[in-house]
Amino acid sequence: MIHFLANPARFMRIGQAVLPWCWAVAGLCIGTGLWFALIVSPADYQQGESVRIMYIHVPSAWMALGVYTLIAVVSAMALVWKHPLAFLIGRAAAPLGAGFTVICLITGSLWGQTSWGTWWVWDARLTSVLVLFFLYLGYMALGAAFDDADRGNRAAALLALVGAVNVPIIKFSVDWWSTLHQPASVLRVGGPSIHPSMLTPLLLMAVGFIAYFLALLILRVRAEIAQRKVQAAMMVGATAPGMQTHET
Amino acid sequence: MSALAALIVFDIRLALRRGADTLVVLGFFVLTVILFPFGIGTDTVLLARIAPGLVWVTALLAAMLALDRLFLADFEDGSLDQLVLADQALELIVLAKAAAHWATTGLPLIVVVPVLALVLNMDAVGLGHLMLSLLLGTPTLTLIGTIGAALTLGARRAGVLISLLVLPLYIPVLIFGVALVTAAIDGIDPGPRLMALGGFLLMALALSPFAAAAALRQAVR
């Protein structure tokens, strides 16, 4: 399966076929999910209407973690089997994952303002997501820092693996640190198990976010491949005899 | 083994004869710590309370400042190609380079910490544990740093980039390094924190040479 998809042309054909379905699923799930989340589902008895932030916040948190895992997996594949496409997928997924992380942080901050009364608490989860955001930034910055695109790809893939080993350690440390520093009175979201009327929109939104991510990923990979083709064509054109008059 | 020992001795001697790198790192460390009373005020109780975190963060930044020198000179003059081709495993060579680098940029920080502790009004218990935590923590920082230094070889703005790569990975060491000192000051058993710090060091010792060596191979390819 992996090696089957490693052929860029084949990947693009399949991607092309899947793309409309991704858009359809994304539109459908996010649409109905929002309807359930904003209209059908009840307000929380403690937090009131602000609990509806959860339907954006929690799926984007899942996506932030999931996309980073995806980048780590494709990076390992890229380094082991040297699939050029795996590098491309990792590089294309990173800004999307960083975007989900930012959405998660912003919605978390808004939610914190309404339910904890402050824009930012040094809560373990918030802090871990913030660190994850910096891991994304490092990955993207390292990938873009080399004149030789191939070297950037390989360095970034290695960094993604190092980061993946470190994510659990950072998470554990921050959890421990937070319980040490935080007063125990800080409200914890969650608590009782979640009611189906809230779970349905949450899951719908999560599926919608995944489909939306896949659609954007296919678009980004396609654009990247097209750009490489253009570059290769320009290289060929530059060496052709007719192009000698071109200014250097 | 003797080749590795020779490499360590050579690197240390080189750093001592040039001297500038060690002095710059030390100067940065001391000056930055001294800046804090200007910013925060001269309340000795407050300074003593934040001293562990303050010294730790500054030591972490100072250790990071020196990182880009780790492989850069060897990369630029071509001796890195020779090291990659050498009979010794590249992972061991990374360890040797890290040891020499720590001896010339990490160890001097620990040596000046007592002076800073005096300035910041720390007591003897705090100082002892601060030095212990730095002794266990700074080698971990150097080892993690070898990965960042190797990955950014030949990159544009490598010096700034390295901080973005390495600082998030430094967070666990910072957390437990400071926790060890504050626990000792508050009279809590610092043992578990000490073990966590030691665990991080062992893990970095076992894993980071492989990542750094892989990055070095990419850099010289």
PDB file of N, CA and C in Angstrom, chain B residues 45-140:
ATOM      1  N   VAL B  45      14.850  39.064  49.342  1.00  0.00           N
ATOM      2  CA  VAL B  45      14.007  37.882  49.536  1.00  0.00           C
ATOM      3  C   VAL B  45      13.470  37.394  48.203  1.00  0.00           C
ATOM      4  N   LEU B  46      12.971  38.352  47.404  1.00  0.00           N
ATOM      5  CA  LEU B  46      12.434  38.009  46.090  1.00  0.00           C
ATOM      6  C   LEU B  46      13.537  37.408  45.213  1.00  0.00           C
ATOM      7  N   LEU B  47      14.716  38.035  45.227  1.00  0.00           N
ATOM      8  CA  LEU B  47      15.816  37.543  44.391  1.00  0.00           C
ATOM      9  C   LEU B  47      16.203  36.127  44.794  1.00  0.00           C
ATOM     10  N   ALA B  48      16.265  35.864  46.095  1.00  0.00           N
ATOM     11  CA  ALA B  48      16.639  34.529  46.551  1.00  0.00           C
ATOM     12  C   ALA B  48      15.604  33.507  46.117  1.00  0.00           C
ATOM     13  N   ARG B  49      14.328  33.933  46.085  1.00  0.00           N
ATOM     14  CA  ARG B  49      13.280  32.994  45.737  1.00  0.00           C
ATOM     15  C   ARG B  49      13.328  32.647  44.242  1.00  0.00           C
ATOM     16  N   ILE B  50      13.603  33.644  43.389  1.00  0.00           N
ATOM     17  CA  ILE B  50      13.599  33.341  41.955  1.00  0.00           C
ATOM     18  C   ILE B  50      14.977  32.929  41.456  1.00  0.00           C
ATOM     19  N   ALA B  51      15.986  32.926  42.335  1.00  0.00           N
ATOM     20  CA  ALA B  51      17.354  32.655  41.890  1.00  0.00           C
ATOM     21  C   ALA B  51      17.511  31.316  41.164  1.00  0.00           C
ATOM     22  N   PRO B  52      16.929  30.200  41.657  1.00  0.00           N
ATOM     23  CA  PRO B  52      17.152  28.931  40.940  1.00  0.00           C
ATOM     24  C   PRO B  52      16.664  28.996  39.495  1.00  0.00           C
ATOM     25  N   GLY B  53      15.434  29.474  39.306  1.00  0.00           N
ATOM     26  CA  GLY B  53      14.900  29.543  37.953  1.00  0.00           C
ATOM     27  C   GLY B  53      15.685  30.503  37.089  1.00  0.00           C
ATOM     28  N   LEU B  54      16.081  31.629  37.705  1.00  0.00           N
ATOM     29  CA  LEU B  54      16.806  32.656  36.970  1.00  0.00           C
ATOM     30  C   LEU B  54      18.152  32.123  36.481  1.00  0.00           C
ATOM     31  N   VAL B  55      18.887  31.491  37.393  1.00  0.00           N
ATOM     32  CA  VAL B  55      20.197  30.955  37.008  1.00  0.00           C
ATOM     33  C   VAL B  55      20.031  29.852  35.969  1.00  0.00           C
ATOM     34  N   TRP B  56      19.007  29.005  36.164  1.00  0.00           N
ATOM     35  CA  TRP B  56      18.806  27.893  35.227  1.00  0.00           C
ATOM     36  C   TRP B  56      18.473  28.382  33.826  1.00  0.00           C
ATOM     37  N   VAL B  57      17.535  29.328  33.725  1.00  0.00           N
ATOM     38  CA  VAL B  57      17.160  29.833  32.394  1.00  0.00           C
ATOM     39  C   VAL B  57      18.364  30.482  31.729  1.00  0.00           C
ATOM     40  N   THR B  58      19.109  31.280  32.502  1.00  0.00           N
ATOM     41  CA  THR B  58      20.257  31.958  31.916  1.00  0.00           C
ATOM     42  C   THR B  58      21.334  30.960  31.490  1.00  0.00           C
ATOM     43  N   ALA B  59      21.569  29.936  32.319  1.00  0.00           N
ATOM     44  CA  ALA B  59      22.558  28.923  31.958  1.00  0.00           C
ATOM     45  C   ALA B  59      22.140  28.193  30.686  1.00  0.00           C
ATOM     46  N   LEU B  60      20.839  27.947  30.577  1.00  0.00           N
ATOM     47  CA  LEU B  60      20.304  27.272  29.387  1.00  0.00           C
ATOM     48  C   LEU B  60      20.534  28.122  28.133  1.00  0.00           C
ATOM     49  N   LEU B  61      20.288  29.434  28.279  1.00  0.00           N
ATOM     50  CA  LEU B  61      20.496  30.311  27.120  1.00  0.00           C
ATOM     51  C   LEU B  61      21.983  30.394  26.776  1.00  0.00           C
ATOM     52  N   ALA B  62      22.822  30.461  27.801  1.00  0.00           N
ATOM     53  CA  ALA B  62      24.260  30.562  27.554  1.00  0.00           C
ATOM     54  C   ALA B  62      24.762  29.295  26.874  1.00  0.00           C
ATOM     55  N   ALA B  63      24.286  28.133  27.353  1.00  0.00           N
ATOM     56  CA  ALA B  63      24.709  26.874  26.743  1.00  0.00           C
ATOM     57  C   ALA B  63      24.254  26.822  25.286  1.00  0.00           C
ATOM     58  N   MET B  64      23.067  27.372  25.023  1.00  0.00           N
ATOM     59  CA  MET B  64      22.549  27.355  23.655  1.00  0.00           C
ATOM     60  C   MET B  64      23.334  28.285  22.741  1.00  0.00           C
ATOM     61  N   LEU B  65      23.778  29.427  23.310  1.00  0.00           N
ATOM     62  CA  LEU B  65      24.536  30.394  22.505  1.00  0.00           C
ATOM     63  C   LEU B  65      25.775  29.765  21.888  1.00  0.00           C
ATOM     64  N   ALA B  66      26.407  28.866  22.641  1.00  0.00           N
ATOM     65  CA  ALA B  66      27.677  28.307  22.187  1.00  0.00           C
ATOM     66  C   ALA B  66      27.486  27.152  21.212  1.00  0.00           C
ATOM     67  N   LEU B  67      26.234  26.697  21.059  1.00  0.00           N
ATOM     68  CA  LEU B  67      26.025  25.444  20.322  1.00  0.00           C
ATOM     69  C   LEU B  67      26.458  25.509  18.867  1.00  0.00           C
ATOM     70  N   ASP B  68      26.237  26.669  18.210  1.00  0.00           N
ATOM     71  CA  ASP B  68      26.491  26.672  16.772  1.00  0.00           C
ATOM     72  C   ASP B  68      27.969  26.457  16.461  1.00  0.00           C
ATOM     73  N   ARG B  69      28.832  26.618  17.471  1.00  0.00           N
ATOM     74  CA  ARG B  69      30.266  26.389  17.237  1.00  0.00           C
ATOM     75  C   ARG B  69      30.619  24.907  17.260  1.00  0.00           C
ATOM     76  N   LEU B  70      29.690  24.067  17.690  1.00  0.00           N
ATOM     77  CA  LEU B  70      30.025  22.668  17.978  1.00  0.00           C
ATOM     78  C   LEU B  70      30.659  21.967  16.780  1.00  0.00           C
ATOM     79  N   PHE B  71      30.002  22.005  15.650  1.00  0.00           N
ATOM     80  CA  PHE B  71      30.525  21.320  14.463  1.00  0.00           C
ATOM     81  C   PHE B  71      30.921  22.287  13.359  1.00  0.00           C
ATOM     82  N   LEU B  72      30.650  23.600  13.557  1.00  0.00           N
ATOM     83  CA  LEU B  72      30.748  24.525  12.428  1.00  0.00           C
ATOM     84  C   LEU B  72      32.180  24.626  11.887  1.00  0.00           C
ATOM     85  N   ALA B  73      33.164  24.768  12.785  1.00  0.00           N
ATOM     86  CA  ALA B  73      34.543  24.918  12.324  1.00  0.00           C
ATOM     87  C   ALA B  73      34.972  23.673  11.550  1.00  0.00           C
ATOM     88  N   ASP B  74      34.623  22.510  12.071  1.00  0.00           N
ATOM     89  CA  ASP B  74      34.977  21.265  11.381  1.00  0.00           C
ATOM     90  C   ASP B  74      34.269  21.159  10.035  1.00  0.00           C
ATOM     91  N   PHE B  75      33.022  21.652   9.998  1.00  0.00           N
ATOM     92  CA  PHE B  75      32.247  21.613   8.761  1.00  0.00           C
ATOM     93  C   PHE B  75      32.876  22.518   7.706  1.00  0.00           C
ATOM     94  N   GLU B  76      33.317  23.717   8.157  1.00  0.00           N
ATOM     95  CA  GLU B  76      33.820  24.694   7.192  1.00  0.00           C
ATOM     96  C   GLU B  76      35.186  24.312   6.655  1.00  0.00           C
ATOM     97  N   ASP B  77      36.067  23.770   7.502  1.00  0.00           N
ATOM     98  CA  ASP B  77      37.415  23.469   7.000  1.00  0.00           C
ATOM     99  C   ASP B  77      37.528  22.043   6.466  1.00  0.00           C
ATOM    100  N   GLY B  78      36.431  21.299   6.477  1.00  0.00           N
ATOM    101  CA  GLY B  78      36.452  19.995   5.822  1.00  0.00           C
ATOM    102  C   GLY B  78      36.848  18.845   6.719  1.00  0.00           C
ATOM    103  N   SER B  79      37.247  19.116   7.981  1.00  0.00           N
ATOM    104  CA  SER B  79      37.652  17.983   8.821  1.00  0.00           C
ATOM    105  C   SER B  79      36.449  17.132   9.214  1.00  0.00           C
ATOM    106  N   LEU B  80      35.240  17.708   9.087  1.00  0.00           N
ATOM    107  CA  LEU B  80      34.052  16.898   9.386  1.00  0.00           C
ATOM    108  C   LEU B  80      33.928  15.737   8.400  1.00  0.00           C
ATOM    109  N   ASP B  81      34.279  15.992   7.132  1.00  0.00           N
ATOM    110  CA  ASP B  81      34.255  14.895   6.144  1.00  0.00           C
ATOM    111  C   ASP B  81      35.189  13.778   6.580  1.00  0.00           C
ATOM    112  N   GLN B  82      36.366  14.167   7.099  1.00  0.00           N
ATOM    113  CA  GLN B  82      37.330  13.161   7.561  1.00  0.00           C
ATOM    114  C   GLN B  82      36.760  12.387   8.750  1.00  0.00           C
ATOM    115  N   LEU B  83      36.099  13.124   9.658  1.00  0.00           N
ATOM    116  CA  LEU B  83      35.538  12.455  10.841  1.00  0.00           C
ATOM    117  C   LEU B  83      34.448  11.471  10.441  1.00  0.00           C
ATOM    118  N   VAL B  84      33.652  11.848   9.432  1.00  0.00           N
ATOM    119  CA  VAL B  84      32.586  10.948   8.990  1.00  0.00           C
ATOM    120  C   VAL B  84      33.191   9.702   8.349  1.00  0.00           C
ATOM    121  N   LEU B  85      34.325   9.892   7.662  1.00  0.00           N
ATOM    122  CA  LEU B  85      34.954   8.756   6.983  1.00  0.00           C
ATOM    123  C   LEU B  85      35.817   7.913   7.919  1.00  0.00           C
ATOM    124  N   ALA B  86      36.072   8.414   9.144  1.00  0.00           N
ATOM    125  CA  ALA B  86      37.035   7.752  10.032  1.00  0.00           C
ATOM    126  C   ALA B  86      36.552   6.358  10.435  1.00  0.00           C
ATOM    127  N   ASP B  87      37.496   5.558  10.944  1.00  0.00           N
ATOM    128  CA  ASP B  87      37.160   4.196  11.372  1.00  0.00           C
ATOM    129  C   ASP B  87      36.206   4.189  12.560  1.00  0.00           C
ATOM    130  N   GLN B  88      36.366   5.209  13.423  1.00  0.00           N
ATOM    131  CA  GLN B  88      35.511   5.273  14.614  1.00  0.00           C
ATOM    132  C   GLN B  88      34.058   5.479  14.197  1.00  0.00           C
ATOM    133  N   ALA B  89      33.158   4.891  14.987  1.00  0.00           N
ATOM    134  CA  ALA B  89      31.734   5.142  14.735  1.00  0.00           C
ATOM    135  C   ALA B  89      31.463   6.632  14.924  1.00  0.00           C
ATOM    136  N   LEU B  90      30.700   7.199  14.018  1.00  0.00           N
ATOM    137  CA  LEU B  90      30.419   8.635  14.077  1.00  0.00           C
ATOM    138  C   LEU B  90      29.668   8.997  15.362  1.00  0.00           C
ATOM    139  N   GLU B  91      28.865   8.037  15.861  1.00  0.00           N
ATOM    140  CA  GLU B  91      28.123   8.281  17.098  1.00  0.00           C
ATOM    141  C   GLU B  91      29.086   8.550  18.264  1.00  0.00           C
ATOM    142  N   LEU B  92      30.188   7.755  18.314  1.00  0.00           N
ATOM    143  CA  LEU B  92      31.174   7.951  19.383  1.00  0.00           C
ATOM    144  C   LEU B  92      31.905   9.276  19.203  1.00  0.00           C
ATOM    145  N   ILE B  93      32.165   9.632  17.951  1.00  0.00           N
ATOM    146  CA  ILE B  93      32.835  10.914  17.696  1.00  0.00           C
ATOM    147  C   ILE B  93      31.945  12.062  18.163  1.00  0.00           C
ATOM    148  N   VAL B  94      30.625  11.930  17.926  1.00  0.00           N
ATOM    149  CA  VAL B  94      29.685  12.950  18.405  1.00  0.00           C
ATOM    150  C   VAL B  94      29.781  13.068  19.925  1.00  0.00           C
ATOM    151  N   LEU B  95      29.829  11.913  20.603  1.00  0.00           N
ATOM    152  CA  LEU B  95      29.938  11.933  22.070  1.00  0.00           C
ATOM    153  C   LEU B  95      31.222  12.632  22.503  1.00  0.00           C
ATOM    154  N   ALA B  96      32.319  12.343  21.814  1.00  0.00           N
ATOM    155  CA  ALA B  96      33.595  12.966  22.168  1.00  0.00           C
ATOM    156  C   ALA B  96      33.525  14.477  21.970  1.00  0.00           C
ATOM    157  N   LYS B  97      32.952  14.906  20.832  1.00  0.00           N
ATOM    158  CA  LYS B  97      32.824  16.343  20.583  1.00  0.00           C
ATOM    159  C   LYS B  97      31.944  16.994  21.655  1.00  0.00           C
ATOM    160  N   ALA B  98      30.858  16.284  22.020  1.00  0.00           N
ATOM    161  CA  ALA B  98      29.952  16.827  23.036  1.00  0.00           C
ATOM    162  C   ALA B  98      30.663  16.954  24.372  1.00  0.00           C
ATOM    163  N   ALA B  99      31.473  15.944  24.719  1.00  0.00           N
ATOM    164  CA  ALA B  99      32.197  15.985  25.995  1.00  0.00           C
ATOM    165  C   ALA B  99      33.139  17.181  26.034  1.00  0.00           C
ATOM    166  N   ALA B 100      33.889  17.380  24.947  1.00  0.00           N
ATOM    167  CA  ALA B 100      34.834  18.501  24.910  1.00  0.00           C
ATOM    168  C   ALA B 100      34.078  19.824  24.967  1.00  0.00           C
ATOM    169  N   HIS B 101      32.956  19.880  24.250  1.00  0.00           N
ATOM    170  CA  HIS B 101      32.179  21.116  24.221  1.00  0.00           C
ATOM    171  C   HIS B 101      31.618  21.436  25.592  1.00  0.00           C
ATOM    172  N   TRP B 102      31.123  20.397  26.291  1.00  0.00           N
ATOM    173  CA  TRP B 102      30.583  20.628  27.633  1.00  0.00           C
ATOM    174  C   TRP B 102      31.692  21.082  28.583  1.00  0.00           C
ATOM    175  N   ALA B 103      32.877  20.456  28.463  1.00  0.00           N
ATOM    176  CA  ALA B 103      33.977  20.807  29.364  1.00  0.00           C
ATOM    177  C   ALA B 103      34.397  22.251  29.184  1.00  0.00           C
ATOM    178  N   THR B 104      34.222  22.808  27.986  1.00  0.00           N
ATOM    179  CA  THR B 104      34.683  24.174  27.760  1.00  0.00           C
ATOM    180  C   THR B 104      33.559  25.212  27.823  1.00  0.00           C
ATOM    181  N   THR B 105      32.296  24.799  27.728  1.00  0.00           N
ATOM    182  CA  THR B 105      31.226  25.800  27.811  1.00  0.00           C
ATOM    183  C   THR B 105      30.221  25.519  28.925  1.00  0.00           C
ATOM    184  N   GLY B 106      30.069  24.253  29.336  1.00  0.00           N
ATOM    185  CA  GLY B 106      29.102  23.944  30.380  1.00  0.00           C
ATOM    186  C   GLY B 106      29.716  23.995  31.767  1.00  0.00           C
ATOM    187  N   LEU B 107      30.861  23.354  31.908  1.00  0.00           N
ATOM    188  CA  LEU B 107      31.539  23.293  33.202  1.00  0.00           C
ATOM    189  C   LEU B 107      31.900  24.683  33.749  1.00  0.00           C
ATOM    190  N   PRO B 108      32.430  25.600  32.918  1.00  0.00           N
ATOM    191  CA  PRO B 108      32.757  26.941  33.447  1.00  0.00           C
ATOM    192  C   PRO B 108      31.549  27.643  34.045  1.00  0.00           C
ATOM    193  N   LEU B 109      30.360  27.388  33.495  1.00  0.00           N
ATOM    194  CA  LEU B 109      29.157  28.016  34.059  1.00  0.00           C
ATOM    195  C   LEU B 109      28.970  27.583  35.503  1.00  0.00           C
ATOM    196  N   ILE B 110      29.144  26.271  35.733  1.00  0.00           N
ATOM    197  CA  ILE B 110      28.930  25.741  37.082  1.00  0.00           C
ATOM    198  C   ILE B 110      29.956  26.322  38.047  1.00  0.00           C
ATOM    199  N   VAL B 111      31.171  26.560  37.539  1.00  0.00           N
ATOM    200  CA  VAL B 111      32.232  27.071  38.411  1.00  0.00           C
ATOM    201  C   VAL B 111      31.902  28.477  38.914  1.00  0.00           C
ATOM    202  N   VAL B 112      31.249  29.303  38.074  1.00  0.00           N
ATOM    203  CA  VAL B 112      30.969  30.679  38.533  1.00  0.00           C
ATOM    204  C   VAL B 112      29.651  30.797  39.286  1.00  0.00           C
ATOM    205  N   VAL B 113      28.878  29.700  39.329  1.00  0.00           N
ATOM    206  CA  VAL B 113      27.576  29.787  39.995  1.00  0.00           C
ATOM    207  C   VAL B 113      27.675  30.238  41.463  1.00  0.00           C
ATOM    208  N   PRO B 114      28.670  29.781  42.253  1.00  0.00           N
ATOM    209  CA  PRO B 114      28.738  30.255  43.647  1.00  0.00           C
ATOM    210  C   PRO B 114      28.784  31.767  43.773  1.00  0.00           C
ATOM    211  N   VAL B 115      29.513  32.412  42.868  1.00  0.00           N
ATOM    212  CA  VAL B 115      29.577  33.880  42.927  1.00  0.00           C
ATOM    213  C   VAL B 115      28.193  34.470  42.694  1.00  0.00           C
ATOM    214  N   LEU B 116      27.502  33.923  41.683  1.00  0.00           N
ATOM    215  CA  LEU B 116      26.167  34.439  41.382  1.00  0.00           C
ATOM    216  C   LEU B 116      25.198  34.169  42.526  1.00  0.00           C
ATOM    217  N   ALA B 117      25.374  33.003  43.170  1.00  0.00           N
ATOM    218  CA  ALA B 117      24.502  32.673  44.299  1.00  0.00           C
ATOM    219  C   ALA B 117      24.689  33.692  45.418  1.00  0.00           C
ATOM    220  N   LEU B 118      25.930  34.126  45.638  1.00  0.00           N
ATOM    221  CA  LEU B 118      26.198  35.162  46.643  1.00  0.00           C
ATOM    222  C   LEU B 118      25.472  36.444  46.283  1.00  0.00           C
ATOM    223  N   VAL B 119      25.585  36.823  45.015  1.00  0.00           N
ATOM    224  CA  VAL B 119      24.966  38.072  44.561  1.00  0.00           C
ATOM    225  C   VAL B 119      23.451  38.014  44.716  1.00  0.00           C
ATOM    226  N   LEU B 120      22.884  36.802  44.459  1.00  0.00           N
ATOM    227  CA  LEU B 120      21.429  36.662  44.493  1.00  0.00           C
ATOM    228  C   LEU B 120      20.920  36.257  45.873  1.00  0.00           C
ATOM    229  N   ASN B 121      21.835  36.172  46.855  1.00  0.00           N
ATOM    230  CA  ASN B 121      21.416  35.938  48.226  1.00  0.00           C
ATOM    231  C   ASN B 121      20.885  34.516  48.461  1.00  0.00           C
ATOM    232  N   MET B 122      21.412  33.538  47.711  1.00  0.00           N
ATOM    233  CA  MET B 122      20.988  32.148  47.935  1.00  0.00           C
ATOM    234  C   MET B 122      21.702  31.582  49.141  1.00  0.00           C
ATOM    235  N   ASP B 123      21.058  30.616  49.812  1.00  0.00           N
ATOM    236  CA  ASP B 123      21.729  30.000  50.950  1.00  0.00           C
ATOM    237  C   ASP B 123      22.539  28.785  50.491  1.00  0.00           C
ATOM    238  N   ALA B 124      23.265  28.174  51.445  1.00  0.00           N
ATOM    239  CA  ALA B 124      24.206  27.115  51.087  1.00  0.00           C
ATOM    240  C   ALA B 124      23.495  25.881  50.538  1.00  0.00           C
ATOM    241  N   VAL B 125      22.333  25.545  51.129  1.00  0.00           N
ATOM    242  CA  VAL B 125      21.596  24.370  50.648  1.00  0.00           C
ATOM    243  C   VAL B 125      21.183  24.572  49.189  1.00  0.00           C
ATOM    244  N   GLY B 126      20.629  25.749  48.933  1.00  0.00           N
ATOM    245  CA  GLY B 126      20.195  26.056  47.574  1.00  0.00           C
ATOM    246  C   GLY B 126      21.358  26.005  46.602  1.00  0.00           C
ATOM    247  N   LEU B 127      22.482  26.606  47.006  1.00  0.00           N
ATOM    248  CA  LEU B 127      23.645  26.648  46.126  1.00  0.00           C
ATOM    249  C   LEU B 127      24.135  25.251  45.785  1.00  0.00           C
ATOM    250  N   GLY B 128      24.246  24.402  46.829  1.00  0.00           N
ATOM    251  CA  GLY B 128      24.733  23.044  46.593  1.00  0.00           C
ATOM    252  C   GLY B 128      23.854  22.297  45.617  1.00  0.00           C
ATOM    253  N   HIS B 129      22.551  22.401  45.818  1.00  0.00           N
ATOM    254  CA  HIS B 129      21.644  21.680  44.926  1.00  0.00           C
ATOM    255  C   HIS B 129      21.580  22.313  43.544  1.00  0.00           C
ATOM    256  N   LEU B 130      21.757  23.627  43.499  1.00  0.00           N
ATOM    257  CA  LEU B 130      21.785  24.288  42.191  1.00  0.00           C
ATOM    258  C   LEU B 130      22.966  23.769  41.367  1.00  0.00           C
ATOM    259  N   MET B 131      24.130  23.664  42.028  1.00  0.00           N
ATOM    260  CA  MET B 131      25.309  23.171  41.309  1.00  0.00           C
ATOM    261  C   MET B 131      25.124  21.716  40.903  1.00  0.00           C
ATOM    262  N   LEU B 132      24.529  20.942  41.805  1.00  0.00           N
ATOM    263  CA  LEU B 132      24.276  19.530  41.481  1.00  0.00           C
ATOM    264  C   LEU B 132      23.339  19.399  40.289  1.00  0.00           C
ATOM    265  N   SER B 133      22.264  20.197  40.307  1.00  0.00           N
ATOM    266  CA  SER B 133      21.297  20.085  39.213  1.00  0.00           C
ATOM    267  C   SER B 133      21.918  20.539  37.896  1.00  0.00           C
ATOM    268  N   LEU B 134      22.756  21.570  37.961  1.00  0.00           N
ATOM    269  CA  LEU B 134      23.413  22.023  36.726  1.00  0.00           C
ATOM    270  C   LEU B 134      24.421  20.979  36.239  1.00  0.00           C
ATOM    271  N   LEU B 135      25.089  20.338  37.195  1.00  0.00           N
ATOM    272  CA  LEU B 135      26.076  19.313  36.839  1.00  0.00           C
ATOM    273  C   LEU B 135      25.404  18.158  36.108  1.00  0.00           C
ATOM    274  N   LEU B 136      24.187  17.813  36.522  1.00  0.00           N
ATOM    275  CA  LEU B 136      23.456  16.740  35.838  1.00  0.00           C
ATOM    276  C   LEU B 136      22.731  17.241  34.595  1.00  0.00           C
ATOM    277  N   GLY B 137      22.314  18.504  34.633  1.00  0.00           N
ATOM    278  CA  GLY B 137      21.450  19.007  33.567  1.00  0.00           C
ATOM    279  C   GLY B 137      22.197  19.528  32.356  1.00  0.00           C
ATOM    280  N   THR B 138      23.291  20.274  32.565  1.00  0.00           N
ATOM    281  CA  THR B 138      23.953  20.892  31.413  1.00  0.00           C
ATOM    282  C   THR B 138      24.519  19.870  30.421  1.00  0.00           C
ATOM    283  N   PRO B 139      25.026  18.693  30.852  1.00  0.00           N
ATOM    284  CA  PRO B 139      25.432  17.720  29.823  1.00  0.00           C
ATOM    285  C   PRO B 139      24.265  17.285  28.939  1.00  0.00           C
ATOM    286  N   THR B 140      23.072  17.167  29.560  1.00  0.00           N
ATOM    287  CA  THR B 140      21.892  16.824  28.755  1.00  0.00           C
ATOM    288  C   THR B 140      21.621  17.912  27.722  1.00  0.00           C
TER     289      THR B 140
END
